[in-house]
JSON list of C-alpha atoms in Angstrom, two decimals:
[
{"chain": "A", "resi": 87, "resn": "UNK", "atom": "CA", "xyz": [20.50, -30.42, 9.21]},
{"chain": "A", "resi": 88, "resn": "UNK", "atom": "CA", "xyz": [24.17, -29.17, 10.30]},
{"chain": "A", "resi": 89, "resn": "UNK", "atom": "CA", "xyz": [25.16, -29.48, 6.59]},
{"chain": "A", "resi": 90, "resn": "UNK", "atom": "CA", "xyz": [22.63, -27.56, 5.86]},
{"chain": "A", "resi": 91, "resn": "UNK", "atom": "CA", "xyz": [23.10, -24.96, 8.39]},
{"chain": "A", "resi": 92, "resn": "UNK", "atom": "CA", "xyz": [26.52, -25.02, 7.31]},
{"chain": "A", "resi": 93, "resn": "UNK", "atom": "CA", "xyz": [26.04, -24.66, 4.24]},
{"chain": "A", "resi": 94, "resn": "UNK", "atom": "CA", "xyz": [23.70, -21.44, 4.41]},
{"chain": "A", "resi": 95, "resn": "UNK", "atom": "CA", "xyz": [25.76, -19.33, 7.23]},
{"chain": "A", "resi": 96, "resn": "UNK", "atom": "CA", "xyz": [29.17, -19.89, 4.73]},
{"chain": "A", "resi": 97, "resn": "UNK", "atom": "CA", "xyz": [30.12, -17.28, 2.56]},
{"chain": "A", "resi": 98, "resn": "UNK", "atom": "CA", "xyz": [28.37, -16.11, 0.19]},
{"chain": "A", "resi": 99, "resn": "UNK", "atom": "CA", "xyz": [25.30, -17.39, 1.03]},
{"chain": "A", "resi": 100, "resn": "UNK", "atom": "CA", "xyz": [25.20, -15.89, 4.73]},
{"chain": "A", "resi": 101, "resn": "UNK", "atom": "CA", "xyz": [24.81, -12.33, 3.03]},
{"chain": "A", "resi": 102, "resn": "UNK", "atom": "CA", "xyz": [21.35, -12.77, 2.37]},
{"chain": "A", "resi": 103, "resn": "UNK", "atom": "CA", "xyz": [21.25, -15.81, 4.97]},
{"chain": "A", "resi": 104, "resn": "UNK", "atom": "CA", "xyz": [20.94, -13.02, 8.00]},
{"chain": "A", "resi": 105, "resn": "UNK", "atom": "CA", "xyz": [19.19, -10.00, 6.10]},
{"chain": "A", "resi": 106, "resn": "UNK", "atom": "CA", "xyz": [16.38, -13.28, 5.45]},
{"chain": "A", "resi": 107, "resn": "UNK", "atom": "CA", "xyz": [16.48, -14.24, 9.41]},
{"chain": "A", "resi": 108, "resn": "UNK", "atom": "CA", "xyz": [15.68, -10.63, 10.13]},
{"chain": "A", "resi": 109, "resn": "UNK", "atom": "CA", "xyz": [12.82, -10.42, 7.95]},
{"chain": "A", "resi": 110, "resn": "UNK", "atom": "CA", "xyz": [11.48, -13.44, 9.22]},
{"chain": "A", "resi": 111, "resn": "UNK", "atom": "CA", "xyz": [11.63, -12.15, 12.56]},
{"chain": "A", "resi": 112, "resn": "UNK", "atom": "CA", "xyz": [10.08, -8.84, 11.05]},
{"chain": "A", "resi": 113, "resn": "UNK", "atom": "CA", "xyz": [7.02, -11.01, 9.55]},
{"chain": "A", "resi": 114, "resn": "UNK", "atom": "CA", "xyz": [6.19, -13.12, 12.80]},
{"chain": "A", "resi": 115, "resn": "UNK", "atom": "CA", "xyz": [6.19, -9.13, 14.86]},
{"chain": "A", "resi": 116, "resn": "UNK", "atom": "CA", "xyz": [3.63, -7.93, 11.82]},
{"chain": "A", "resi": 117, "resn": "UNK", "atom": "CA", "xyz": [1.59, -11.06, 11.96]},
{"chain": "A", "resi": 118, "resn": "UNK", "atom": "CA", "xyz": [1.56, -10.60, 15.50]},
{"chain": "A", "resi": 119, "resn": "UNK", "atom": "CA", "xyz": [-0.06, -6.95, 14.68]},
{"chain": "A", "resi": 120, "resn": "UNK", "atom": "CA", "xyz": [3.13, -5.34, 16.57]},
{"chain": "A", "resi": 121, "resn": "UNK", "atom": "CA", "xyz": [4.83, -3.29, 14.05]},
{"chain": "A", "resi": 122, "resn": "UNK", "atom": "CA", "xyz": [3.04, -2.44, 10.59]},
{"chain": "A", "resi": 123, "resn": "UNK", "atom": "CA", "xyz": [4.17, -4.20, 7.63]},
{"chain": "A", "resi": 124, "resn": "UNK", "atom": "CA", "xyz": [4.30, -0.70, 5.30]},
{"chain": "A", "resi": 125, "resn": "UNK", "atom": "CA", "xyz": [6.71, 0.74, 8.55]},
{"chain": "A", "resi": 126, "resn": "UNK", "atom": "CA", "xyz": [9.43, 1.25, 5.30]},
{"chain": "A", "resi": 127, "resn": "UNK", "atom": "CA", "xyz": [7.13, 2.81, 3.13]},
{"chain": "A", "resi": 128, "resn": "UNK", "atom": "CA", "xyz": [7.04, 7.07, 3.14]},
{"chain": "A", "resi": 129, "resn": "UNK", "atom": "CA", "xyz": [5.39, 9.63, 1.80]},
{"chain": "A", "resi": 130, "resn": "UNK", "atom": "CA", "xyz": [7.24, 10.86, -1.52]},
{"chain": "A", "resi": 131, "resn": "UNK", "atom": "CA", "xyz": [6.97, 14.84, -0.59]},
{"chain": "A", "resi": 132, "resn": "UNK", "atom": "CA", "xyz": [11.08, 14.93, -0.31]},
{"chain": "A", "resi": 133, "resn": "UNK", "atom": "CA", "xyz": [13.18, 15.33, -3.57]},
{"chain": "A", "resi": 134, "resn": "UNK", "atom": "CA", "xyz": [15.23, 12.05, -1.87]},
{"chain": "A", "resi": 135, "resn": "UNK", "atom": "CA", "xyz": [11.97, 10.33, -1.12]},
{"chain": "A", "resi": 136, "resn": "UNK", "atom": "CA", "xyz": [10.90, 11.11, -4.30]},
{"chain": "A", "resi": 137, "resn": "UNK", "atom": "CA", "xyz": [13.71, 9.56, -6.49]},
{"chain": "A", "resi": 138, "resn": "UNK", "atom": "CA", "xyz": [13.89, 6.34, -4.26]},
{"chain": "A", "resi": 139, "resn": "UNK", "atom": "CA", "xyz": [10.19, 5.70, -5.33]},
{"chain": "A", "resi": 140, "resn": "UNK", "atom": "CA", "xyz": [11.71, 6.33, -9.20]},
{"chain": "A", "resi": 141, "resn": "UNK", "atom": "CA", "xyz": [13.73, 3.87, -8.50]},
{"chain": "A", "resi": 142, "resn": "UNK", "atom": "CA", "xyz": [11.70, 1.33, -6.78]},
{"chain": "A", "resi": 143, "resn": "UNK", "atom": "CA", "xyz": [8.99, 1.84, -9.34]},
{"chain": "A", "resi": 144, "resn": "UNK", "atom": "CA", "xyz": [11.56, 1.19, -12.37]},
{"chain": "A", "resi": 145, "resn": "UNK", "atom": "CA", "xyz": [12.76, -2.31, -10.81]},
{"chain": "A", "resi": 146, "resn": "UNK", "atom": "CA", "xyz": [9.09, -2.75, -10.71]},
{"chain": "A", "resi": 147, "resn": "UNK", "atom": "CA", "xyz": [9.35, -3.20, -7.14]},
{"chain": "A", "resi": 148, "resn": "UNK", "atom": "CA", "xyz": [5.95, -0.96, -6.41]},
{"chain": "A", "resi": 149, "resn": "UNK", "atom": "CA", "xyz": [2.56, -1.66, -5.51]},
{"chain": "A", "resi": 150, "resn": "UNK", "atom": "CA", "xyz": [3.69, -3.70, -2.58]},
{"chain": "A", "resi": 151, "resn": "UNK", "atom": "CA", "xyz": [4.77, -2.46, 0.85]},
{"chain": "A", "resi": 152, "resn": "UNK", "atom": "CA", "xyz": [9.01, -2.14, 0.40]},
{"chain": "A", "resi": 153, "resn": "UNK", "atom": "CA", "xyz": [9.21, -5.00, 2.93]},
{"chain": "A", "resi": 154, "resn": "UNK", "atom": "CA", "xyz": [7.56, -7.48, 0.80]},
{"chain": "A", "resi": 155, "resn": "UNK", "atom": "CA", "xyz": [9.64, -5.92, -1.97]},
{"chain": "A", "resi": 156, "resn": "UNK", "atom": "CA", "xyz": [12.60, -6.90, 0.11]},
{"chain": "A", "resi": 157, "resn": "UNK", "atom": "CA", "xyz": [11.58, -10.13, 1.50]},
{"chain": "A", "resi": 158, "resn": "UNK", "atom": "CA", "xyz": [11.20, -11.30, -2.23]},
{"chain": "A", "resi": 159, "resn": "UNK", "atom": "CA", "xyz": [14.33, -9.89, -3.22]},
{"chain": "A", "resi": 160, "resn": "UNK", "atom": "CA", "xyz": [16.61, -11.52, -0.03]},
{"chain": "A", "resi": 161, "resn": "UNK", "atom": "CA", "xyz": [14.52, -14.81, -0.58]},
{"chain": "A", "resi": 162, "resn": "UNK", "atom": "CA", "xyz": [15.20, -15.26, -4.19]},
{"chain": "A", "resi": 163, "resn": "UNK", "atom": "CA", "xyz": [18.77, -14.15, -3.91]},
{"chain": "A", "resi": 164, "resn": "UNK", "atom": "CA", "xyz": [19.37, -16.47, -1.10]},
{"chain": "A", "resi": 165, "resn": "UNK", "atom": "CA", "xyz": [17.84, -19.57, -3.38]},
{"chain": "A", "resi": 166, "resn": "UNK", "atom": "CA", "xyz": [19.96, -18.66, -6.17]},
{"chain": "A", "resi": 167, "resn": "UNK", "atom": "CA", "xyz": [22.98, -18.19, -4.12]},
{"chain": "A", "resi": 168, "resn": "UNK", "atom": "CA", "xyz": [22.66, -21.45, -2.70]},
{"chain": "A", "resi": 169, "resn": "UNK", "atom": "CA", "xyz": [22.42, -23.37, -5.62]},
{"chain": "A", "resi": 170, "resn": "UNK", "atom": "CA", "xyz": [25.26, -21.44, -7.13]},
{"chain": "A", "resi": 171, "resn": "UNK", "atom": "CA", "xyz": [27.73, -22.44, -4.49]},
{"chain": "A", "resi": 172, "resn": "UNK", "atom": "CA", "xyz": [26.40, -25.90, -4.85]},
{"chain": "A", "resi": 173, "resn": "UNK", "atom": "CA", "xyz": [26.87, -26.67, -8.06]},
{"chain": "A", "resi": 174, "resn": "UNK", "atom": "CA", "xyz": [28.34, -23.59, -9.70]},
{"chain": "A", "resi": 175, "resn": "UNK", "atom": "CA", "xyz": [31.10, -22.97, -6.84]},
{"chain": "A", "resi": 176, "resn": "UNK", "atom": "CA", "xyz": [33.01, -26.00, -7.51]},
{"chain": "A", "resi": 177, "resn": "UNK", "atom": "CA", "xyz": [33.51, -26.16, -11.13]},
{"chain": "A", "resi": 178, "resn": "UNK", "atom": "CA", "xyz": [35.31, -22.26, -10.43]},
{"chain": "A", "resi": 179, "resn": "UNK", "atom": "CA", "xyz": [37.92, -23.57, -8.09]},
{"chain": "A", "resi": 180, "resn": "UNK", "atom": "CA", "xyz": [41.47, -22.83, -9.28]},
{"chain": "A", "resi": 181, "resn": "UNK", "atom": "CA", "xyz": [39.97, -20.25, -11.93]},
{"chain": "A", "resi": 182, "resn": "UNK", "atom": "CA", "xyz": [39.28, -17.05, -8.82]},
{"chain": "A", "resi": 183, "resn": "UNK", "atom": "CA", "xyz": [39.57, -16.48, -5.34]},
{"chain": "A", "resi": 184, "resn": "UNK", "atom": "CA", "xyz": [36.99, -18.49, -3.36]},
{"chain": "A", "resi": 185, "resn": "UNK", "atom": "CA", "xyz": [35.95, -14.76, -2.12]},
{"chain": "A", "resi": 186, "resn": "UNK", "atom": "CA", "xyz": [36.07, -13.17, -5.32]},
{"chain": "A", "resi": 187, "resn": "UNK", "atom": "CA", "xyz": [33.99, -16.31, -6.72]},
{"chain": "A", "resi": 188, "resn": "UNK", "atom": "CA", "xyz": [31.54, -15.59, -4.01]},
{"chain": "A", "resi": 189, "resn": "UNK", "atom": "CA", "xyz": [31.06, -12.02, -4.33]},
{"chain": "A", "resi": 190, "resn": "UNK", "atom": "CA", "xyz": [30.75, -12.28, -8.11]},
{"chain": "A", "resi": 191, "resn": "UNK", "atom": "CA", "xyz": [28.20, -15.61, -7.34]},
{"chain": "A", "resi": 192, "resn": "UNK", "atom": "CA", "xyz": [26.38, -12.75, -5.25]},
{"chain": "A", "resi": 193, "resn": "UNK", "atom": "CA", "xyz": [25.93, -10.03, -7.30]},
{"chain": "A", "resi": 194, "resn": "UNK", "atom": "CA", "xyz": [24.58, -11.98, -10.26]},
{"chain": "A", "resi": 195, "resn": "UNK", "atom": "CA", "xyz": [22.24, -13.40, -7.47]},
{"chain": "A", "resi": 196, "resn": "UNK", "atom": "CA", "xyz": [20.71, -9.63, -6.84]},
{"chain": "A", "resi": 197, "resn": "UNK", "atom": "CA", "xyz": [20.93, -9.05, -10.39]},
{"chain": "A", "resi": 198, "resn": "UNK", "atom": "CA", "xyz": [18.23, -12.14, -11.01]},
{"chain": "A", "resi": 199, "resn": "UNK", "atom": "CA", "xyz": [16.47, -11.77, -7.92]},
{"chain": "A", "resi": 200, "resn": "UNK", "atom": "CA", "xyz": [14.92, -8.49, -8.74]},
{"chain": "A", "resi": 201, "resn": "UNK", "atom": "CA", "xyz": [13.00, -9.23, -12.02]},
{"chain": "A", "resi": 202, "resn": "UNK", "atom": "CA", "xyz": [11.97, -12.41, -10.42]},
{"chain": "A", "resi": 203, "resn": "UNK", "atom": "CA", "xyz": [10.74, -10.40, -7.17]},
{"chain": "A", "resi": 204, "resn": "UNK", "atom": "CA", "xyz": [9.17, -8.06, -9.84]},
{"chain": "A", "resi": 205, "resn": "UNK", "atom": "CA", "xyz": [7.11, -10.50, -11.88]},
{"chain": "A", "resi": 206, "resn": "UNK", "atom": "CA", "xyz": [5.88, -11.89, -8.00]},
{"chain": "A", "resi": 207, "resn": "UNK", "atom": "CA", "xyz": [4.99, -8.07, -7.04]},
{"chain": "A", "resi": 208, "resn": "UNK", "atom": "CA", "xyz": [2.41, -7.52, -10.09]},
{"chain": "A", "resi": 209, "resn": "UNK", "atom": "CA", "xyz": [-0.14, -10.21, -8.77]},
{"chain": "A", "resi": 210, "resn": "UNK", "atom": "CA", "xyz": [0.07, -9.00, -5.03]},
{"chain": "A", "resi": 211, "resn": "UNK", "atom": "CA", "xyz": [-0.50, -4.99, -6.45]},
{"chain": "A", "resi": 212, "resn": "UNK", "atom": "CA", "xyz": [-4.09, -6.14, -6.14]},
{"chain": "A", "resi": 213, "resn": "UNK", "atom": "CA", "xyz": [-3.87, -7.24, -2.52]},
{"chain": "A", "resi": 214, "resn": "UNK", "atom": "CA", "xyz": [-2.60, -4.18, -1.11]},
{"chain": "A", "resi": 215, "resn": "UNK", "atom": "CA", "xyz": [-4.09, -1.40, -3.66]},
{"chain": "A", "resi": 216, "resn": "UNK", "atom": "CA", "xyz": [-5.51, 1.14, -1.40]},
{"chain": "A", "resi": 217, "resn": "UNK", "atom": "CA", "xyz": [-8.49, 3.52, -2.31]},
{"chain": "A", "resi": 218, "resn": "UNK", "atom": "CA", "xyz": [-8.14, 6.91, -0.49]},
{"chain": "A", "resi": 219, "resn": "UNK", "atom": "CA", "xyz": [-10.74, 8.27, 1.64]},
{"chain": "A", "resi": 220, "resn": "UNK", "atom": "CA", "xyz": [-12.80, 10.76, 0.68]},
{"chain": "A", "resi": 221, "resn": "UNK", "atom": "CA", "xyz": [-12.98, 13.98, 2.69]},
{"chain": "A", "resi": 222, "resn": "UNK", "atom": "CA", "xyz": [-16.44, 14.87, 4.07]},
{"chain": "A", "resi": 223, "resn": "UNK", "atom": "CA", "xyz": [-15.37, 18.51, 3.13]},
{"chain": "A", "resi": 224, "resn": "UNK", "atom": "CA", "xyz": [-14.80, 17.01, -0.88]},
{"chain": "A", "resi": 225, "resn": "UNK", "atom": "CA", "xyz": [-18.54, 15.79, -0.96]},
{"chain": "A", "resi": 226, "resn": "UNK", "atom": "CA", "xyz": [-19.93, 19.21, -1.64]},
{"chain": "A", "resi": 227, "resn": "UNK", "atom": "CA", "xyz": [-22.26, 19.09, -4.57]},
{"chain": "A", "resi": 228, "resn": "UNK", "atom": "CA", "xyz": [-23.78, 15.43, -3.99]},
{"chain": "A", "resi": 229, "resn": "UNK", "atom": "CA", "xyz": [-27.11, 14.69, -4.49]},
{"chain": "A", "resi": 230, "resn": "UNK", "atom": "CA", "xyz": [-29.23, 13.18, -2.16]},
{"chain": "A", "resi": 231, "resn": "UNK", "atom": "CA", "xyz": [-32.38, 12.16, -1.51]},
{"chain": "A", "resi": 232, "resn": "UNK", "atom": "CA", "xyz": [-34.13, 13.02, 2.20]},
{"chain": "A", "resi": 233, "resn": "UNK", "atom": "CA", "xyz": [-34.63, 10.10, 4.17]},
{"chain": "A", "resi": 234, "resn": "UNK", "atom": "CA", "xyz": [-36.73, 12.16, 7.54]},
{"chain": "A", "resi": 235, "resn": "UNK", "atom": "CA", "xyz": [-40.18, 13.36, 6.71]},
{"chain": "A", "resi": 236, "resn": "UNK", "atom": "CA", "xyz": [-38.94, 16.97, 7.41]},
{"chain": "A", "resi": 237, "resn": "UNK", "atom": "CA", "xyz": [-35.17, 19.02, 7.11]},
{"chain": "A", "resi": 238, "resn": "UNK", "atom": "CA", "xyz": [-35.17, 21.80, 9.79]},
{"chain": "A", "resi": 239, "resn": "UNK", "atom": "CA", "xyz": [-31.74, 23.74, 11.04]},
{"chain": "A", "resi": 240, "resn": "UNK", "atom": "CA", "xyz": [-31.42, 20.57, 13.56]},
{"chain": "A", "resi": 241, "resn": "UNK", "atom": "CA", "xyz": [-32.72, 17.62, 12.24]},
{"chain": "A", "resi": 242, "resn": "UNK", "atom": "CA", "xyz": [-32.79, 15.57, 9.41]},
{"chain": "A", "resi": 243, "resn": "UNK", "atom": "CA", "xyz": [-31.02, 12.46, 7.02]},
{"chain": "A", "resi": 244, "resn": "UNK", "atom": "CA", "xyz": [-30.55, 12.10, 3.58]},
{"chain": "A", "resi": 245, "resn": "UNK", "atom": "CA", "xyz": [-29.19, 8.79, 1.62]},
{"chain": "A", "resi": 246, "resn": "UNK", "atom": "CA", "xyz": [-27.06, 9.29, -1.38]},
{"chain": "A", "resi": 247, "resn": "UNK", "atom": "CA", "xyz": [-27.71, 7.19, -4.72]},
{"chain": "A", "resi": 248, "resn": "UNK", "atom": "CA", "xyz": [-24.78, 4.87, -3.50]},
{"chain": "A", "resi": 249, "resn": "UNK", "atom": "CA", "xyz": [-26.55, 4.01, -0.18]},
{"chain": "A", "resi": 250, "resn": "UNK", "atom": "CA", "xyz": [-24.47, 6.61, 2.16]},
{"chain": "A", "resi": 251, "resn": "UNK", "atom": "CA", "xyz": [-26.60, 8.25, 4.80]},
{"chain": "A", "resi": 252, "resn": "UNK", "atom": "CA", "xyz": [-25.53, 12.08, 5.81]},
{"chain": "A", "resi": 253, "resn": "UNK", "atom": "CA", "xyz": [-27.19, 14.14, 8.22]},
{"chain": "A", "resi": 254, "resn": "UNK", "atom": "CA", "xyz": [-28.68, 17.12, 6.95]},
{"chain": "A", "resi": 255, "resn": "UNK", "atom": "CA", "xyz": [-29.56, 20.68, 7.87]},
{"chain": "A", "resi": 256, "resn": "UNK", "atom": "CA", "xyz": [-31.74, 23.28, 6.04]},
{"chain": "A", "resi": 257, "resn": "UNK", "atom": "CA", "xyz": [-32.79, 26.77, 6.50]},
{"chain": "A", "resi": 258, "resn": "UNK", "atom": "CA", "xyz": [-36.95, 26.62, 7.92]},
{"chain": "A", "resi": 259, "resn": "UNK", "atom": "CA", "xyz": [-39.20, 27.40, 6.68]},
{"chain": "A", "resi": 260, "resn": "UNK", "atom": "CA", "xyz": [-39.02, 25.05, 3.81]},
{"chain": "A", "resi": 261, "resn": "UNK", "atom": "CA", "xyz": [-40.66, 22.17, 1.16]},
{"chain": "A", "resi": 262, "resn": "UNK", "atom": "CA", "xyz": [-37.79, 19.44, 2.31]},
{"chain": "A", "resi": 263, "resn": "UNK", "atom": "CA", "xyz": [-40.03, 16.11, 3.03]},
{"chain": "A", "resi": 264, "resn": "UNK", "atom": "CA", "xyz": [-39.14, 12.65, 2.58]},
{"chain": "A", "resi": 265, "resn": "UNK", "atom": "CA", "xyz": [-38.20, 11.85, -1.20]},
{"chain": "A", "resi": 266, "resn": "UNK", "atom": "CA", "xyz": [-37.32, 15.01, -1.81]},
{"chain": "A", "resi": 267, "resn": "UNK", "atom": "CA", "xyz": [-33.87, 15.74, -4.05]},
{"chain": "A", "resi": 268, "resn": "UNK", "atom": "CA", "xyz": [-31.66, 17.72, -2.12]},
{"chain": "A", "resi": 269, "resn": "UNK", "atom": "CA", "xyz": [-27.92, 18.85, -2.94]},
{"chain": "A", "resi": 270, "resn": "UNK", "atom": "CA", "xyz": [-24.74, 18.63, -0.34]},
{"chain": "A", "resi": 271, "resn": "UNK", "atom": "CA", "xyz": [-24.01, 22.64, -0.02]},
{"chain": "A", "resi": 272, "resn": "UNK", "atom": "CA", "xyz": [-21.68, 23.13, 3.14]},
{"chain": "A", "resi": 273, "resn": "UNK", "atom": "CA", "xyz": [-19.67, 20.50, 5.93]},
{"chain": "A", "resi": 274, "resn": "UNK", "atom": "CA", "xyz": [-20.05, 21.02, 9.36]},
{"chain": "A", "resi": 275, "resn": "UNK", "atom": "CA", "xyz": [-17.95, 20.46, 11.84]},
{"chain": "A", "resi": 276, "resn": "UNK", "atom": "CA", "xyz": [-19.35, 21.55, 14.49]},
{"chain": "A", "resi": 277, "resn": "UNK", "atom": "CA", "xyz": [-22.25, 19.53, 14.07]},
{"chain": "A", "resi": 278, "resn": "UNK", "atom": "CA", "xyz": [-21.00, 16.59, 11.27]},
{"chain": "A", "resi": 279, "resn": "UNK", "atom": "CA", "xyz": [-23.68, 17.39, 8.81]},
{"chain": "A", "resi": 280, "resn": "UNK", "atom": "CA", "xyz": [-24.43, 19.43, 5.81]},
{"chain": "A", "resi": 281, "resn": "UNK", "atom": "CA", "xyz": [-26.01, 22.23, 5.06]},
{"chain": "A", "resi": 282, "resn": "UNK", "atom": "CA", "xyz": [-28.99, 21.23, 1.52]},
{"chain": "A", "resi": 283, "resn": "UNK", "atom": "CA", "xyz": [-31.08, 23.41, -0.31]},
{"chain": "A", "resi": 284, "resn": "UNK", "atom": "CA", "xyz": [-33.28, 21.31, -2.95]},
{"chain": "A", "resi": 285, "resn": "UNK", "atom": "CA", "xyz": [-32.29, 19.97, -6.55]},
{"chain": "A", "resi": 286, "resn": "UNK", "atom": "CA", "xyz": [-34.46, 22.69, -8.34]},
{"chain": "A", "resi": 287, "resn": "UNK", "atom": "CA", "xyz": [-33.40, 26.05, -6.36]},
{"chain": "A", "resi": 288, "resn": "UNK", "atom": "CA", "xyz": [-29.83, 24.53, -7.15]},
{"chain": "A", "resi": 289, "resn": "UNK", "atom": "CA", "xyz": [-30.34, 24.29, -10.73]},
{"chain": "A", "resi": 290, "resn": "UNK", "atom": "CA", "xyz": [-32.25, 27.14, -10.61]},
{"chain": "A", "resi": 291, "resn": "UNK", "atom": "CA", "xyz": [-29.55, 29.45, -8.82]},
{"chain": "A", "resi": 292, "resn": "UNK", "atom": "CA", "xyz": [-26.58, 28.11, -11.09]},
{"chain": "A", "resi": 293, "resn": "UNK", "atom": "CA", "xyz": [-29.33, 28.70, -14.48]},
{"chain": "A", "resi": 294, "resn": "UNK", "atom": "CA", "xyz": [-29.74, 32.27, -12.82]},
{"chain": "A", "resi": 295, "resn": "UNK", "atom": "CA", "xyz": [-25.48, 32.77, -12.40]},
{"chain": "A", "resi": 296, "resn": "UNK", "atom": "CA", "xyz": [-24.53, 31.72, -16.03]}
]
């Protein structure tokens, strides 16, 4: 065990030795629901912002929160690194500077750490794809079909044809009664439901506008 320890707090190997401690220590805080694993991800609005996701993306580093990104980087440049000053280290001696070895030894570690990282990042994509919401205001338009035996200008429940249940409001009086087709006009607010009129005077108002 002190070999070992040794071994991966000497140079070069400690470069990635305490950037991989810190992310360990970053991982049990996440699992431990303390900080959020996607704290080093930002929204690309900024030119900068913008052309470190270019980059990022053309490592194929995306998909993934930039700390996993990382993690697989340091890890896999840490592995290699170790074996190279195990076995490749040695036969070098005489040729370089034991510092200049290990700098070389740990770029060339980066270098084949990232496409490794990369090809690990395209299975996990899946894992943390997210779908964004949908805006109650963007839902104008959807057809529904009324749920409540009657729609007045305070009551009244719809379900949509992929099982979502909005509350309703409509104009009395009217021919709104359960089963009826009804269309999403206007969001609410105020009250966090929508304002319907029914499939045909829909169809019938856009027939009469074209």
């Amino acid at each position: 065990m002190e070999l070992f320890l040794s071994e991966i707090f000497s140079f070069p190997i400690i470069l990635f030795t305490i950037p991989l401690i810190v992310l360990m220590l970053f991982w049990l805080t996440a699992f431990a629901g303390l900080v959020d694993i996607e704290i080093l991800d930002f929204d690309t609005d900024s030119d900068a912002e913008a052309t470190s996701g270019t980059w990022i993306e053309s490592l194929g580093l995306d998909g993934v929160p930039l700390t996993v990104a990382l993690t697989l980087v340091d890890l896999y440049a840490f592995a290699f690194t170790y074996l190279a000053r195990k076995y490749l280290m040695p036969l070098l001696d005489g040729m370089l500077t034991a510092t200049a070895v290990g700098f070389i030894v740990a770029i060339f570690a980066v270098v084949i750490a990232i496409p490794v990282a990369a090809i690990c990042c395209k299975p996990l994509r899946k894992v943390f794809h997210t779908h964004e919401a949908v805006s109650k205001k963007d839902l104008d338009g959807v057809i529904c079909t009324v749920a409540t035996q009657t729609v007045t200008e305070s009551f009244g429940q719809a379900t949509a044809d992929d099982g979502m249940v909005y509350t309703i409001r409509a104009n009395v009086p009217n021919d709104l009664s359960k089963g009826s087709r009804v269309v999403l006009l206007e969001y609410s607010e105020d009250t966090d439901s929508y304002t319907v009129a029914s499939e045909a005077e829909v169809m019938a108002m856009s027939s009469a506008s074209v």
